[in-house]
Coordinates of C-alpha atoms and ligand atoms in Angstrom, one line a residue:
M28 CA -79.6 44.1 1.9
T29 CA -83.3 43.4 1.1
S30 CA -85.6 46.3 0.5
L31 CA -88.5 46.9 2.9
R32 CA -92.0 46.3 1.6
P33 CA -95.4 46.3 3.4
L34 CA -96.1 42.9 4.7
S35 CA -99.1 40.9 5.7
S36 CA -99.2 40.2 9.4
A37 CA -98.4 36.5 8.9
A38 CA -95.4 37.3 6.7
G39 CA -94.5 40.0 9.2
A40 CA -94.4 37.5 12.0
A41 CA -92.2 35.1 9.9
V42 CA -89.8 38.0 9.1
A43 CA -89.7 39.0 12.7
A44 CA -88.7 35.4 13.7
A45 CA -86.1 35.4 10.9
L46 CA -84.7 38.7 12.2
V47 CA -84.3 37.2 15.7
L48 CA -82.2 34.5 14.1
V49 CA -80.2 37.0 12.0
A50 CA -79.6 39.0 15.1
A51 CA -78.1 35.9 16.8
A52 CA -75.5 35.4 14.1
P53 CA -72.5 37.7 14.2
A54 CA -73.5 40.9 12.5
P55 CA -71.1 42.4 9.8
A56 CA -68.7 44.7 11.6
Q57 CA -68.4 48.4 11.1
D58 CA -65.6 49.4 8.8
A59 CA -63.4 50.7 11.5
D60 CA -63.7 47.6 13.6
A61 CA -62.9 45.3 10.7
R62 CA -60.0 47.4 9.6
Q63 CA -58.5 47.4 13.1
A64 CA -59.1 43.7 13.5
A65 CA -57.2 43.1 10.2
I66 CA -54.3 45.2 11.4
D67 CA -54.2 43.3 14.7
E68 CA -54.3 39.9 12.9
V69 CA -51.2 40.9 11.0
E70 CA -49.5 42.0 14.2
A71 CA -50.3 38.5 15.6
L72 CA -48.7 36.9 12.5
G73 CA -45.3 38.5 13.1
G74 CA -43.5 35.1 13.2
T75 CA -45.1 34.0 10.0
V76 CA -44.1 37.0 8.0
H77 CA -40.5 36.7 9.3
D78 CA -40.3 33.0 8.4
M79 CA -41.6 33.5 4.9
S80 CA -39.4 36.6 4.2
M81 CA -36.2 34.9 5.4
T82 CA -36.9 31.5 3.8
L83 CA -37.6 33.0 0.4
W84 CA -34.4 35.2 0.8
E85 CA -32.4 32.0 1.3
Y86 CA -33.9 30.3 -1.7
A87 CA -33.5 33.3 -4.0
E88 CA -35.0 31.4 -7.0
T89 CA -35.2 33.2 -10.3
A90 CA -38.1 33.5 -12.7
L91 CA -40.1 30.3 -13.3
E92 CA -37.7 28.4 -11.1
E93 CA -39.4 29.5 -7.9
Q94 CA -40.6 26.0 -6.9
Q95 CA -39.4 25.9 -3.3
S96 CA -40.5 29.5 -2.7
S97 CA -43.9 28.8 -4.2
D98 CA -44.3 25.6 -2.1
H99 CA -43.3 27.4 1.0
L100 CA -46.0 30.1 0.5
V101 CA -48.6 27.5 -0.4
R102 CA -47.9 25.5 2.7
H103 CA -48.6 28.6 4.9
L104 CA -51.8 29.3 3.0
E105 CA -53.0 25.7 3.2
E106 CA -52.3 25.6 6.9
A107 CA -54.3 28.7 7.3
G108 CA -57.3 27.0 5.6
F109 CA -57.1 28.2 2.0
E110 CA -57.9 26.0 -0.9
V111 CA -54.9 26.2 -3.3
E112 CA -54.7 25.4 -6.9
E113 CA -51.1 25.1 -8.0
G114 CA -49.6 25.2 -11.5
V115 CA -52.2 27.6 -12.9
A116 CA -52.0 29.1 -16.4
G117 CA -49.4 26.5 -17.5
M118 CA -46.7 27.6 -14.9
P119 CA -45.7 25.1 -12.2
T120 CA -44.8 27.9 -9.8
A121 CA -48.0 29.9 -10.2
F122 CA -50.9 29.4 -7.8
V123 CA -54.3 30.7 -6.7
A124 CA -55.3 30.4 -3.0
E125 CA -58.8 31.1 -2.1
W126 CA -61.0 31.3 1.1
T127 CA -64.7 32.1 1.0
R128 CA -67.3 32.9 3.7
G129 CA -71.0 33.1 2.8
S130 CA -72.1 33.1 -0.8
G131 CA -68.7 34.1 -2.3
G132 CA -68.9 37.8 -3.0
P133 CA -67.4 40.4 -2.8
K134 CA -64.0 39.2 -4.0
V135 CA -60.6 40.8 -3.1
G136 CA -57.4 39.6 -4.7
I137 CA -53.9 40.1 -3.2
L138 CA -50.9 39.6 -5.6
A139 CA -47.7 37.9 -4.4
E140 CA -44.4 37.8 -6.2
Y141 CA -41.4 35.8 -5.2
D142 CA -38.8 35.6 -8.0
A143 CA -35.2 36.7 -7.5
L144 CA -32.6 38.1 -9.9
P145 CA -29.6 36.3 -11.3
G146 CA -26.1 37.5 -10.3
V147 CA -26.9 40.0 -7.6
G148 CA -26.8 37.7 -4.5
N149 CA -25.0 39.1 -1.5
A150 CA -24.6 38.3 2.2
P151 CA -26.8 40.5 4.4
V152 CA -24.0 42.9 5.1
P153 CA -23.4 46.5 4.1
E154 CA -20.7 45.7 1.5
R155 CA -20.2 43.5 -1.5
Q156 CA -19.7 40.0 -0.2
P157 CA -20.9 36.8 -1.8
R158 CA -23.2 34.6 0.1
E159 CA -21.5 31.8 2.1
D160 CA -23.7 29.2 0.6
G161 CA -22.6 30.1 -2.9
V162 CA -26.1 31.2 -4.1
A163 CA -25.4 33.8 -6.8
S164 CA -28.9 35.0 -7.3
G165 CA -30.5 37.5 -4.9
H166 CA -33.6 39.4 -3.9
G167 CA -32.5 42.7 -5.3
C168 CA -36.1 43.6 -6.0
G169 CA -37.3 42.4 -2.5
H170 CA -39.8 39.9 -3.8
N171 CA -39.1 37.7 -0.8
L172 CA -40.7 40.5 1.3
F173 CA -43.3 41.0 -1.4
G174 CA -44.5 37.4 -1.3
A175 CA -44.3 37.2 2.5
G176 CA -46.2 40.4 3.1
S177 CA -49.0 39.5 0.6
V178 CA -49.5 36.0 1.9
T179 CA -49.6 37.3 5.5
A180 CA -52.2 39.9 4.4
G181 CA -54.4 37.2 2.9
I182 CA -54.2 35.0 6.0
A183 CA -54.9 38.0 8.3
L184 CA -57.9 39.1 6.1
K185 CA -59.3 35.6 6.2
R186 CA -59.1 35.5 10.0
T187 CA -60.7 38.9 10.3
M188 CA -63.6 37.7 8.1
E189 CA -64.2 34.7 10.4
E190 CA -63.9 36.6 13.6
Q191 CA -66.0 39.6 12.5
G192 CA -68.6 37.6 10.4
I193 CA -67.8 39.3 7.1
D194 CA -68.9 37.5 3.9
G195 CA -66.8 37.4 0.8
T196 CA -63.8 35.8 -0.9
V197 CA -60.1 36.5 -0.3
R198 CA -57.8 35.2 -2.9
V199 CA -54.0 35.3 -2.9
Y200 CA -52.4 35.0 -6.3
G201 CA -48.9 33.5 -6.5
T202 CA -47.6 35.3 -9.6
P203 CA -44.2 34.0 -10.6
A204 CA -41.6 35.5 -13.0
E205 CA -42.4 39.2 -12.6
E206 CA -38.8 40.1 -13.5
T207 CA -39.3 38.7 -17.0
L208 CA -42.9 40.0 -17.2
I209 CA -44.4 36.6 -17.6
G210 CA -46.5 35.5 -14.7
K211 CA -49.5 37.8 -14.6
V212 CA -49.6 38.1 -18.4
Y213 CA -50.4 34.4 -18.7
M214 CA -52.6 34.4 -15.6
A215 CA -54.5 37.4 -17.1
R216 CA -55.0 35.6 -20.4
E217 CA -56.4 32.7 -18.5
G218 CA -59.1 34.9 -17.0
L219 CA -58.0 34.3 -13.4
F220 CA -58.6 38.0 -12.3
D221 CA -61.9 38.5 -14.2
D222 CA -64.3 38.1 -11.3
L223 CA -62.4 40.2 -8.7
D224 CA -63.9 43.4 -7.2
A225 CA -60.4 44.8 -6.7
A226 CA -56.7 43.7 -6.6
L227 CA -54.2 44.9 -4.0
V228 CA -50.4 44.9 -4.5
W229 CA -47.4 46.4 -2.9
H230 CA -43.7 46.6 -3.6
P231 CA -40.5 47.0 -1.5
S232 CA -38.7 50.2 -2.2
T233 CA -36.4 53.0 -0.9
D234 CA -39.5 55.0 0.0
T235 CA -43.1 54.6 1.2
G236 CA -46.2 55.8 -0.6
V237 CA -49.0 55.0 -3.0
S238 CA -48.0 54.5 -6.6
N239 CA -49.3 57.5 -8.5
S240 CA -47.6 57.2 -11.9
T241 CA -48.3 54.8 -14.7
S242 CA -45.8 52.3 -16.2
L243 CA -44.9 51.8 -19.9
A244 CA -46.6 49.3 -22.2
M245 CA -43.9 47.0 -23.7
N246 CA -43.1 44.2 -26.1
N247 CA -40.2 41.9 -25.3
F248 CA -39.1 40.3 -28.6
R249 CA -36.3 38.5 -30.4
V250 CA -35.2 38.7 -34.0
S251 CA -33.1 35.9 -35.3
F252 CA -31.6 35.4 -38.8
S253 CA -30.5 32.2 -40.5
G254 CA -28.0 32.4 -43.4
Q255 CA -25.3 30.2 -44.9
A256 CA -21.9 29.5 -43.4
A257 CA -18.8 29.7 -45.7
H258 CA -15.1 30.5 -45.4
G259 CA -14.7 34.2 -44.8
A260 CA -11.7 34.5 -47.2
S261 CA -11.7 31.6 -49.7
D262 CA -15.4 31.4 -50.7
P263 CA -17.4 34.2 -49.1
W264 CA -19.6 34.4 -52.2
N265 CA -21.1 31.1 -51.0
G266 CA -22.0 32.6 -47.7
R267 CA -25.1 34.5 -46.5
S268 CA -24.4 36.5 -43.3
A269 CA -26.9 36.4 -40.6
L270 CA -24.8 39.1 -38.9
D271 CA -25.2 41.4 -41.9
A272 CA -29.0 41.1 -41.3
V273 CA -28.6 41.9 -37.7
E274 CA -26.5 45.0 -38.6
L275 CA -29.1 46.2 -41.1
T276 CA -31.9 45.6 -38.5
T277 CA -30.3 47.6 -35.7
H278 CA -29.4 50.3 -38.2
G279 CA -33.0 50.4 -39.3
I280 CA -34.2 50.6 -35.7
N281 CA -31.9 53.4 -35.0
L282 CA -33.1 55.4 -38.1
M283 CA -36.7 54.6 -37.1
R284 CA -36.1 56.3 -33.7
E285 CA -36.1 59.8 -35.3
H286 CA -39.7 59.2 -36.5
V287 CA -41.4 58.0 -33.3
R288 CA -42.7 60.2 -30.5
P289 CA -40.3 61.0 -27.6
T290 CA -42.4 58.7 -25.3
A291 CA -41.1 55.6 -27.1
R292 CA -38.1 53.6 -25.8
I293 CA -36.4 51.0 -27.9
H294 CA -33.3 49.0 -26.6
Y295 CA -31.6 45.8 -27.6
V296 CA -28.6 43.6 -27.2
V297 CA -27.0 41.5 -29.8
E298 CA -27.3 38.0 -28.3
N299 CA -25.6 36.2 -31.1
G300 CA -23.2 37.7 -33.6
G301 CA -21.5 34.6 -34.9
D302 CA -18.6 32.6 -33.5
V303 CA -15.3 33.4 -35.3
P304 CA -14.3 35.9 -38.0
N305 CA -13.3 33.3 -40.6
V306 CA -16.7 31.7 -40.8
V307 CA -19.6 33.7 -42.3
P308 CA -22.1 33.7 -39.4
E309 CA -25.0 31.3 -40.2
Q310 CA -27.0 32.4 -37.1
A311 CA -27.3 35.8 -35.5
G312 CA -29.9 37.6 -33.5
I313 CA -30.9 40.4 -31.2
W314 CA -33.1 40.6 -28.1
G315 CA -35.1 43.8 -27.8
F316 CA -37.7 45.8 -25.8
V317 CA -40.0 48.4 -27.3
R318 CA -42.0 50.6 -25.0
D319 CA -44.4 53.5 -25.0
T320 CA -47.1 55.1 -22.9
A321 CA -49.9 53.3 -24.9
R322 CA -50.3 49.7 -25.9
S323 CA -51.5 50.9 -29.4
S324 CA -48.2 52.7 -29.9
V325 CA -46.2 49.7 -28.9
D326 CA -48.1 47.6 -31.4
A327 CA -47.4 50.1 -34.2
H328 CA -43.6 50.3 -33.4
Y329 CA -43.4 46.5 -33.2
E330 CA -45.0 46.1 -36.6
W331 CA -42.4 48.6 -38.0
I332 CA -39.6 46.6 -36.4
E333 CA -40.9 43.4 -38.0
N334 CA -40.9 45.2 -41.4
I335 CA -37.3 46.3 -40.8
A336 CA -36.3 42.7 -40.0
R337 CA -38.0 41.3 -43.1
G338 CA -36.4 44.0 -45.2
A339 CA -33.0 43.2 -43.7
A340 CA -33.5 39.5 -44.5
R341 CA -34.4 40.2 -48.1
G342 CA -31.4 42.5 -48.5
T343 CA -29.0 39.9 -47.2
R344 CA -30.7 36.8 -48.6
T345 CA -31.2 35.3 -45.1
E346 CA -34.3 34.3 -43.3
A347 CA -35.8 36.3 -40.4
E348 CA -37.8 35.0 -37.5
V349 CA -39.4 37.6 -35.2
T350 CA -40.7 36.2 -31.9
M351 CA -42.6 38.0 -29.3
V352 CA -41.5 36.8 -25.9
T353 CA -44.0 38.7 -23.8
G354 CA -45.8 42.0 -23.6
V355 CA -47.6 44.2 -21.2
H356 CA -50.0 47.2 -21.1
A357 CA -49.5 50.5 -19.3
T358 CA -50.8 50.5 -15.7
L359 CA -54.2 52.0 -15.1
L360 CA -54.4 53.9 -11.8
N361 CA -57.5 53.8 -9.6
R362 CA -58.0 57.0 -7.6
P363 CA -60.6 55.7 -5.1
L364 CA -58.4 52.7 -4.2
Q365 CA -55.3 55.0 -4.1
E366 CA -57.1 57.2 -1.5
A367 CA -58.2 54.2 0.6
V368 CA -54.6 52.8 0.7
Q369 CA -53.2 56.2 1.5
A370 CA -55.5 56.5 4.5
N371 CA -54.5 53.1 5.7
L372 CA -50.8 53.8 5.2
E373 CA -51.2 56.9 7.3
R374 CA -53.1 54.9 9.9
V375 CA -50.5 52.2 10.1
G376 CA -47.5 54.5 9.8
T377 CA -44.0 53.5 8.7
P378 CA -42.3 50.7 10.6
D379 CA -40.3 51.4 13.7
Y380 CA -37.0 50.1 12.2
P381 CA -34.4 48.8 14.7
Q382 CA -31.3 50.9 15.2
S383 CA -29.2 48.1 13.7
F384 CA -31.1 48.6 10.3
H385 CA -30.5 52.4 10.4
R386 CA -26.8 51.8 11.1
F387 CA -26.7 49.2 8.3
A388 CA -28.2 51.8 5.9
E389 CA -25.7 54.4 6.8
E390 CA -22.7 52.1 6.5
M391 CA -23.9 50.9 3.1
Q392 CA -24.4 54.5 1.9
A393 CA -20.9 55.4 3.2
G394 CA -19.4 52.5 1.3
L395 CA -21.2 53.5 -1.9
E396 CA -20.1 57.1 -1.4
I397 CA -23.6 58.4 -1.5
E398 CA -25.4 60.7 1.0
Q399 CA -25.7 59.0 4.4
E400 CA -29.4 59.8 4.8
G401 CA -30.2 56.3 6.3
L402 CA -33.7 55.0 5.7
D403 CA -36.5 57.2 4.3
T404 CA -39.2 56.9 7.0
E405 CA -41.7 59.5 5.6
I406 CA -44.9 58.7 3.9
E407 CA -45.1 60.4 0.5
P408 CA -48.3 62.5 0.2
L409 CA -50.7 61.4 -2.5
E410 CA -50.6 64.2 -5.1
D411 CA -53.8 65.2 -6.9
E412 CA -52.3 64.6 -10.4
P413 CA -50.5 61.4 -11.4
G414 CA -46.8 61.9 -11.8
A415 CA -44.8 61.4 -15.0
G416 CA -44.4 57.7 -15.6
G417 CA -41.2 56.0 -14.6
G418 CA -39.2 54.3 -17.3
G419 CA -40.2 50.8 -16.4
S420 CA -42.9 48.3 -17.2
T421 CA -44.7 45.8 -15.0
D422 CA -47.0 42.9 -15.4
V423 CA -49.2 44.3 -12.7
A424 CA -50.5 46.5 -15.5
E425 CA -52.4 43.5 -17.0
V426 CA -54.4 43.1 -13.7
S427 CA -55.0 46.8 -13.6
R428 CA -56.9 46.6 -16.9
I429 CA -59.1 43.8 -15.8
T430 CA -60.1 44.9 -12.3
P431 CA -59.6 48.0 -10.1
T432 CA -56.0 47.7 -8.9
V433 CA -53.8 49.7 -6.5
S434 CA -50.2 49.5 -5.7
F435 CA -48.0 51.1 -3.0
S436 CA -44.5 50.8 -1.6
V437 CA -42.9 50.5 1.8
T438 CA -39.2 51.3 2.6
S439 CA -37.2 48.2 2.7
A440 CA -33.7 49.4 1.7
P441 CA -31.5 52.4 2.3
A442 CA -32.3 55.7 0.4
G443 CA -30.3 56.2 -2.8
V444 CA -28.8 52.7 -3.2
P445 CA -29.0 51.1 -6.6
W446 CA -32.1 48.9 -7.0
H447 CA -31.8 45.4 -8.6
S448 CA -28.3 45.2 -7.1
W449 CA -26.1 43.4 -4.5
A450 CA -27.0 46.3 -2.1
T451 CA -30.7 45.7 -2.2
S452 CA -30.2 41.9 -2.1
A453 CA -28.3 42.4 1.1
A454 CA -30.8 44.8 2.7
H455 CA -33.7 42.4 1.9
G456 CA -32.1 39.7 4.0
R457 CA -32.1 41.8 7.2
D458 CA -34.6 41.5 10.1
G459 CA -35.3 45.3 9.7
A460 CA -36.5 44.9 6.2
V461 CA -39.1 42.3 7.3
L462 CA -40.9 45.2 9.0
A463 CA -41.6 46.6 5.6
A464 CA -43.4 43.3 4.7
E465 CA -45.4 43.4 8.0
T466 CA -46.4 47.1 7.4
A467 CA -47.5 46.3 3.8
A468 CA -49.5 43.3 5.1
K469 CA -51.3 45.6 7.6
V470 CA -52.2 48.1 4.9
M471 CA -53.4 45.4 2.5
A472 CA -55.4 43.5 5.1
A473 CA -57.0 46.8 6.3
T474 CA -57.8 47.9 2.7
G475 CA -59.2 44.4 2.0
A476 CA -61.4 44.8 5.1
D477 CA -62.5 48.2 3.8
L478 CA -63.4 46.7 0.4
L479 CA -65.3 43.8 1.9
T480 CA -67.4 45.9 4.2
S481 CA -67.9 49.0 2.0
P482 CA -70.1 48.6 -1.1
E483 CA -69.5 52.4 -1.7
L484 CA -65.8 51.9 -2.0
R485 CA -66.2 48.9 -4.4
E486 CA -68.7 50.9 -6.5
E487 CA -66.5 54.0 -6.6
A488 CA -63.5 51.9 -7.6
R489 CA -65.6 50.1 -10.3
S490 CA -67.0 53.2 -11.8
F491 CA -63.6 55.0 -11.9
F492 CA -62.2 51.9 -13.6
E493 CA -65.0 51.7 -16.2
E494 CA -64.7 55.4 -17.0
A495 CA -61.0 55.1 -17.4
M496 CA -61.3 52.0 -19.7
G497 CA -64.0 53.5 -21.8
D498 CA -65.0 50.9 -24.4
E499 CA -61.6 49.2 -24.2
E500 CA -61.8 45.5 -23.4
Y501 CA -58.8 43.8 -22.0
E502 CA -57.0 41.9 -24.7
S503 CA -53.9 39.8 -24.1
P504 CA -50.8 41.2 -25.8
L505 CA -49.6 37.6 -26.3
P506 CA -49.8 36.0 -29.7
P507 CA -52.7 33.5 -29.8
G508 CA -51.7 30.0 -28.5
Q509 CA -48.3 31.1 -27.1
E510 CA -47.3 29.0 -24.1
P511 CA -45.4 30.2 -21.1
P512 CA -41.6 29.6 -21.5
V513 CA -41.4 26.9 -18.8
G514 CA -38.9 24.0 -19.0
G515 CA -35.8 24.3 -21.1
G516 CA -36.0 28.1 -21.1
E517 CA -36.1 30.2 -24.3
Ligands
LIG626 ZN1 -40.0 43.9 -8.3

């Protein structure tokens, strides 16, 4: 908007002529029209969201292996007119798809995930039954729906902008390897989210509502020890046991627990404890997670664990190597965006799931011997105060500390079933679950339209973000120079 100033009559005539031209171009729509148009566009893309949801479910590719899934989503975005850059931030399965009208701003980002989980694959039936095609991995977290819903939202928002004459940029981020907390961490370090006005994200779930609790900051790390092999009985004095160092390290961590605040969580597995008892283990190691409500606490606990490992190495005359695999912050909530999404969730409503999906839910619950409450079709109210954080961590947190970000869930699986399991993998391959992705796409496209047409909403979200961040600047938790673990694994 330009400000009005007194004009000379000649300038006035020129402006009047320009105004006639402006009036001939499509005028920016009112919020409500743009929002409704976005919802209608998603409705018209029903076939697209179904195709993407089911195709990704069939592929069920795990973290950083999601090549076919990523290609499939990219193809849909390119066909819809997006410019796509693939292989961003050093990950072949990461992409950024962009479409712009006008001078570029404002910019709305929509995050898409598509990685599956190893070992939880299941046929789309209410009992444990391996898939006929032998694929052992499965969409137990519903990222097939996540990717499909987010891409559909991006396409619908682009069509709305064209149709309603709304300027701005819509970007769909293909963020791989969420389950291993990799994708967005490296994309954030690359600065790919820096110029966004806001980021929108959803997640399949057993309920529907706006996320109103934060997640835990976390470091994912490995400690490995190298010693000296020797015969366990004939010359153990020549050996230096890497396993002894592991035992001292885990004992040290367990003593440390008493002296950290109750918000901290530390858990580990012994990945390698040697091969046979009659060889002093030359190599041994643990894989661990350390979490807390604040990034600074995680840094402090991590440093303590490093000291424990170095002490263990000295005491056992072995060598320690501590490697940080990845790390994340705690999620920053954004109240103005939460309220905007809540209003759109209530406008759109929960899906009208088919009877077959309700029956599927009850049969699964009966088989699992849990309450047969079917599908949760209520929308959770948005409480004034954020809830106590769940125990988990997410790499969406990185984005939330770079730009105002909001997340919500839509029911995609029966109430009370175990998440990240065969049961949720089965549910997410059903037609009924696709309606969750469609509903999420409507809510994201509508909120995207709100953001593009309302400078007030963008400003409120930005000032809430700035106040919450204070003088903190986003800093990647990754060690400088660390590359994403693609090719050959870790
Ligand atoms: Zn997930």
